Tab-separated table of C-alpha atoms in Angstrom:
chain	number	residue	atom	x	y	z
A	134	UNK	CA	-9.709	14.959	-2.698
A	135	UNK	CA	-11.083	11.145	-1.677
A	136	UNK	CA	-9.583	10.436	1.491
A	137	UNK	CA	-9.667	7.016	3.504
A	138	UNK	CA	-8.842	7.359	7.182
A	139	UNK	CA	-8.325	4.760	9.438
A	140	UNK	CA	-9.071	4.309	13.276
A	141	UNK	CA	-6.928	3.686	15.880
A	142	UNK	CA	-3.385	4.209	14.847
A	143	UNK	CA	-2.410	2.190	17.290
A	144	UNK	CA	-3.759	-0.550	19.654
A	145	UNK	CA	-2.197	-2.903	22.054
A	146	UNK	CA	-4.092	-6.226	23.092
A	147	UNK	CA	-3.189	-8.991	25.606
A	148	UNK	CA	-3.017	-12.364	23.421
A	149	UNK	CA	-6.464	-14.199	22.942
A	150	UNK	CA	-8.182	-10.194	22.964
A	151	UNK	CA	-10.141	-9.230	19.921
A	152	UNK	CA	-8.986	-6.933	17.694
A	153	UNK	CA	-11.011	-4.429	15.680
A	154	UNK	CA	-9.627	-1.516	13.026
A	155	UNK	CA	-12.192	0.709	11.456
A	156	UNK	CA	-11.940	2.392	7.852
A	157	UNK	CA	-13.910	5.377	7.098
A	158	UNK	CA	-14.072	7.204	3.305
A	159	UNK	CA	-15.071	10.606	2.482
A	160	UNK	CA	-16.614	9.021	-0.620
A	161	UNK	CA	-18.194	6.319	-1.902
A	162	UNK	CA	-15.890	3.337	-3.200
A	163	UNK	CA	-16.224	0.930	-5.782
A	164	UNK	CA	-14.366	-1.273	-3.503
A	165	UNK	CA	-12.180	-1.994	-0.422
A	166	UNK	CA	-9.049	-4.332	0.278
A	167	UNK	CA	-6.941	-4.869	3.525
A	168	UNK	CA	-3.576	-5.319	3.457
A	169	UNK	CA	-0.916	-6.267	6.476
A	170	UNK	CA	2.365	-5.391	6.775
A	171	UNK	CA	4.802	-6.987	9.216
A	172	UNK	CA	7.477	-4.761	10.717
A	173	UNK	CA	10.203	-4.618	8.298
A	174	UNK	CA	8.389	-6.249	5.559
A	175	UNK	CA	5.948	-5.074	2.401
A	176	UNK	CA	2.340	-4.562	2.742
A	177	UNK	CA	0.833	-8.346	1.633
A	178	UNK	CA	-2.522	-8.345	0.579
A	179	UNK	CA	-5.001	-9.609	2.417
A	180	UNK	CA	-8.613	-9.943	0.908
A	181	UNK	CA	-11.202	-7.690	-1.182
A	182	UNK	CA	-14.688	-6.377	-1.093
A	183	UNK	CA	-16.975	-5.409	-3.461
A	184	UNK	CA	-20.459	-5.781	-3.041
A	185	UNK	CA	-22.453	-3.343	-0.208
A	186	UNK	CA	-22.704	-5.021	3.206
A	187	UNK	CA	-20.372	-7.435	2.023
A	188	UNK	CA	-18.903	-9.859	4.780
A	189	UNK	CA	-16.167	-12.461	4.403
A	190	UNK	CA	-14.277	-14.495	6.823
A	191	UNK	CA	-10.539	-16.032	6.713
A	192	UNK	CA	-10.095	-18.096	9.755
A	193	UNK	CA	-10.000	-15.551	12.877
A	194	UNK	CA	-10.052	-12.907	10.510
A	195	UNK	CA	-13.880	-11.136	9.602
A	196	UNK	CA	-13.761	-8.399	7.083
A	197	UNK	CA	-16.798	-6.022	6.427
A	198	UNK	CA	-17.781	-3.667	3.703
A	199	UNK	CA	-20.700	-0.682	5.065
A	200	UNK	CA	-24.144	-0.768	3.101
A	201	UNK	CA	-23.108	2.471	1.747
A	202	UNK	CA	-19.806	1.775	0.644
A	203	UNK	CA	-18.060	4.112	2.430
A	204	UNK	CA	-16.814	2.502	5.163
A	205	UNK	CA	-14.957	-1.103	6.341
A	206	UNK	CA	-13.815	-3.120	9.465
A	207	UNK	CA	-11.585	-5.906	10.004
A	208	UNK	CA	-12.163	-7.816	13.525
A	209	UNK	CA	-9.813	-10.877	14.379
A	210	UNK	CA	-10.968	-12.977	16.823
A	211	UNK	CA	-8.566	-14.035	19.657
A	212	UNK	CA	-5.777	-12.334	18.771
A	213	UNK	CA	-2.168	-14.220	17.883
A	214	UNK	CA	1.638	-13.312	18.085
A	215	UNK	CA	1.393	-14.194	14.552
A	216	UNK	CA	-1.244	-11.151	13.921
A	217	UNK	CA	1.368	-8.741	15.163
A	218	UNK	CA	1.287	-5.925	12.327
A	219	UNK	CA	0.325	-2.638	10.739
A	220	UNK	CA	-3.268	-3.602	8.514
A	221	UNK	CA	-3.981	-0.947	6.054
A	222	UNK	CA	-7.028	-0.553	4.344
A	223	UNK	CA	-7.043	1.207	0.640
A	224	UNK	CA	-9.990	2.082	-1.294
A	225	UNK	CA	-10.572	2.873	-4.732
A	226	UNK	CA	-13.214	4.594	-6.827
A	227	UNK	CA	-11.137	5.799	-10.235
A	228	UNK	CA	-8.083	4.206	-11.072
A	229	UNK	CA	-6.355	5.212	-7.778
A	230	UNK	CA	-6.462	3.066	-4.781
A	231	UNK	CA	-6.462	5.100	-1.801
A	232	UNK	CA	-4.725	3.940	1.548
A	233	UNK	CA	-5.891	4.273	5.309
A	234	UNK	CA	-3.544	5.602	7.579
A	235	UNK	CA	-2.793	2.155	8.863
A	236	UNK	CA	-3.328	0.396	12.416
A	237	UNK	CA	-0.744	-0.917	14.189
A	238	UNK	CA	-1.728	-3.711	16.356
A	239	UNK	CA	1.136	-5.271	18.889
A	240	UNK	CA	-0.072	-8.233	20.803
A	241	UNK	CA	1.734	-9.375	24.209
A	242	UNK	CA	1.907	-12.976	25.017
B	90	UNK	CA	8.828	-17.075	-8.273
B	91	UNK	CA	6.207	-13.861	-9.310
B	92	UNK	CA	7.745	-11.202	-7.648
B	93	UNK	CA	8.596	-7.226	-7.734
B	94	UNK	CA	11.971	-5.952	-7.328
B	95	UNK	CA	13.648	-3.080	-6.266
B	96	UNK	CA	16.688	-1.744	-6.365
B	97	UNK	CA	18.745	-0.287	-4.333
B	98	UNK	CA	16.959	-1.889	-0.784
B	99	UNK	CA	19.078	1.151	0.912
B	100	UNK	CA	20.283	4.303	-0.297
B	101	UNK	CA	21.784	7.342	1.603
B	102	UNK	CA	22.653	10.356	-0.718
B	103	UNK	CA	22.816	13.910	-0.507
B	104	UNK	CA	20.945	16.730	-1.389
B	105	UNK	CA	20.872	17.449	-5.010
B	106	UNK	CA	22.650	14.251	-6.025
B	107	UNK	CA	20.032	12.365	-8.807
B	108	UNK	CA	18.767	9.397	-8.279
B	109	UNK	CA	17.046	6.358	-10.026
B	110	UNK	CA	15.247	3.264	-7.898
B	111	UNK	CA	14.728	0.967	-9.980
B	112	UNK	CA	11.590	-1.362	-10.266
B	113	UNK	CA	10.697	-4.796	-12.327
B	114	UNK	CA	7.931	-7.185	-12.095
B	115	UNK	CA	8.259	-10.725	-13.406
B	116	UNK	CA	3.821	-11.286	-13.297
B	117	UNK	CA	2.712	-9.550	-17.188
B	118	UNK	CA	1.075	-7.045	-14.807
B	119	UNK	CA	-0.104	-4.107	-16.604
B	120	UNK	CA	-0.577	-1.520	-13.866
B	121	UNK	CA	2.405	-0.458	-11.817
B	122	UNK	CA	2.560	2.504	-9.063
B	123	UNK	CA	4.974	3.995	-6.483
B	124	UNK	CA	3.863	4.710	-3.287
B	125	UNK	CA	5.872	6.229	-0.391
B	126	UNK	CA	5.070	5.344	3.338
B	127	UNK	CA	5.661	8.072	6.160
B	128	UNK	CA	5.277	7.022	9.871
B	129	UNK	CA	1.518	8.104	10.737
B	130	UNK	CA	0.723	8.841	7.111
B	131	UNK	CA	0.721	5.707	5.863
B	132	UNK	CA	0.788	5.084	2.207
B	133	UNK	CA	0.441	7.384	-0.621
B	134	UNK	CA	0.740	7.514	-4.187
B	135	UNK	CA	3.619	8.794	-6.092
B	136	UNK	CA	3.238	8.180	-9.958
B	137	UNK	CA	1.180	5.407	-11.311
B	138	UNK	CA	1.085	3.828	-14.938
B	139	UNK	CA	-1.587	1.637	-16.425
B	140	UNK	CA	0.561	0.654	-19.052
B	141	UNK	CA	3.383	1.161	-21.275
B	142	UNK	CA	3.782	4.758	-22.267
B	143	UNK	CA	0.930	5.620	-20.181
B	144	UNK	CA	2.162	7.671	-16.422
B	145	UNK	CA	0.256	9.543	-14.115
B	146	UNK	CA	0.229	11.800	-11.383
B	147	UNK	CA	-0.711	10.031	-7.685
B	148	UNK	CA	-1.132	12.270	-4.408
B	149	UNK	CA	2.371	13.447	-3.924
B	150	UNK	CA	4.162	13.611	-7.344
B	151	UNK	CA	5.947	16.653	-6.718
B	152	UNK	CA	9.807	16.264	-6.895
B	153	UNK	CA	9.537	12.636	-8.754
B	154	UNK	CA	9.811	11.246	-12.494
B	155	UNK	CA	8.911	8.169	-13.575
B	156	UNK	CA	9.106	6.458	-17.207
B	157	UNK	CA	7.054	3.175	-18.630
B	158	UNK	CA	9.210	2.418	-22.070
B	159	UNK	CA	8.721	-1.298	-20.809
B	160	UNK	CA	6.223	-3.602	-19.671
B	161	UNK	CA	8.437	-4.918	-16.811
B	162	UNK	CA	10.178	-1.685	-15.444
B	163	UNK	CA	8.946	1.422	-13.834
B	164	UNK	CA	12.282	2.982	-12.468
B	165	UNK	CA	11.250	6.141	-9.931
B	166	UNK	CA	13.851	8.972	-10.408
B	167	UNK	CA	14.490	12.044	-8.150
B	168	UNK	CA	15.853	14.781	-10.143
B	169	UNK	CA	17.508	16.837	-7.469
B	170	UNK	CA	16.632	15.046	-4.270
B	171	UNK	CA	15.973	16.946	-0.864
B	172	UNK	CA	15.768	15.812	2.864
B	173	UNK	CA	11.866	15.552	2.856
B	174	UNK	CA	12.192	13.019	0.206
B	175	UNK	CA	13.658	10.852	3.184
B	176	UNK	CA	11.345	7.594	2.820
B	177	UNK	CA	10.557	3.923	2.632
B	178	UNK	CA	9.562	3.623	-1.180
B	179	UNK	CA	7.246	0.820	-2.347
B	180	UNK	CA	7.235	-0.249	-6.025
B	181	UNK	CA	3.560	-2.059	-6.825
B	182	UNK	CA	2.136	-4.369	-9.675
B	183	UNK	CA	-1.292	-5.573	-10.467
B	184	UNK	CA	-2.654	-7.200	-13.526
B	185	UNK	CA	-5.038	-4.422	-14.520
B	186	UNK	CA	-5.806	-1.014	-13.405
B	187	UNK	CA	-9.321	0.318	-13.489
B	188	UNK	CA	-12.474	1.038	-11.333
B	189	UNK	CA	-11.972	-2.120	-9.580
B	190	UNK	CA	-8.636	-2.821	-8.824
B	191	UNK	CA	-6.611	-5.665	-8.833
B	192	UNK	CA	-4.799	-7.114	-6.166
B	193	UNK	CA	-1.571	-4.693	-5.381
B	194	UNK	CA	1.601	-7.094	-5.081
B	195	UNK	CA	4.631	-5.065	-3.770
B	196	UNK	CA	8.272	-4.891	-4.344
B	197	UNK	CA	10.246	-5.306	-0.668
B	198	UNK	CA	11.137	-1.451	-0.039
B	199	UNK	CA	13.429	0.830	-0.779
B	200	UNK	CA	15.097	2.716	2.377
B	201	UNK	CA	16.160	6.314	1.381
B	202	UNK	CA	18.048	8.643	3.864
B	203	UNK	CA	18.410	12.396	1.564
B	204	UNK	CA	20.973	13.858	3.839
């Protein structure tokens, strides 16, 4: 079956660090979307992509969809306290969206 | 306030003792799906339903039920519930389901401890 996996599971960074999770499909999607969740809270959605070598940008955050729509990054520039969180990724290519493993990024101040 | 609901936040029970979370959305939203989220496993669909009367089977439906009689409500039940049913539950909304998906908006968890 599809599967979406999602590198590293974890990742530490010093504040003001870059931060960069990967998403990698075993098939083509129609689309991607990132979601974070905060420890202890529900996965919040974050931002979607649909066309092929799609890029978009929210502030620090820069979100990229692969030319062959099987694969995604999210990079946030100078990381924050604030970014502290586990940022999924979930694909879909039926009516099933498909979610990475998850990356859990702690940032010390 | 759009939102999705779920009841009970917390629930410890025991094995074999059914069970019904319950989950409502306020939005119209047609499509509505349960996921369950494992440490290291992430998220991963339970039942999904793209409208009323209309259920189907995610990536791990074994062990659940779920029923769509109402646009609102998708309660999850476990029949006979067992210890690797242990789980944070997620209940999930979007306006449409489909090849491209809307935006997922999710219900705050449900903590369940099957003892």
């Amino acid at each position: 079956g599809q599967q979406v996996m999602q590198i590293p599971q974890y990742q530490h960074v010093q504040e003001g660090e870059d931060f960069t999770t990967y998403c990698n499909s075993s098939t083509t999607l129609s689309n991607i979307q990132w979601y974070k969740q905060r420890p202890g809270g529900h996965p919040v959605f974050l931002i979607q992509l649909v066309k092929s070598g799609e890029v978009k940008k929210q502030k620090r955050l820069t979100f990229q969809f692969g030319e062959a729509k099987k694969n995604s990054s999210l990079h946030i520039t100078a990381t924050q306290t604030t970014d502290v969180g586990t940022y999924f990724c979930a694909g879909s290519n039926t009516d099933k969206l498909i979610f990475g493993t998850g990356t859990r990024l702690q940032v010390f101040p | 306030e759009a939102q999705v609901t779920q009841n009970p936040r917390y629930l410890i029970t025991v094995t074999g003792k059914k069970l019904t979370v319950t989950c409502s959305q306020n939005m119209n939203h047609e499509y509505m799906s349960w996921y369950r989220q494992d440490p290291g496993l992430g998220l991963r669909q339970i039942y999904y339903s793209m409208n009323v009367e209309v259920t189907d089977k995610g990536d791990v439906p074994e062990g659940y039920k779920v029923s769509r009689k109402e646009k609102r409500n998708f309660p999850l039940i476990l029949e006979s519930p067992s210890p690797n049913q242990t789980s944070l539950y997620f209940c999930a909304s979007s306006l449409n389901g489909g090849l491209l998906l809307e935006t997922q908006y999710f219900g705050p968890g449900t903590r369940l401890l099957v003892l």
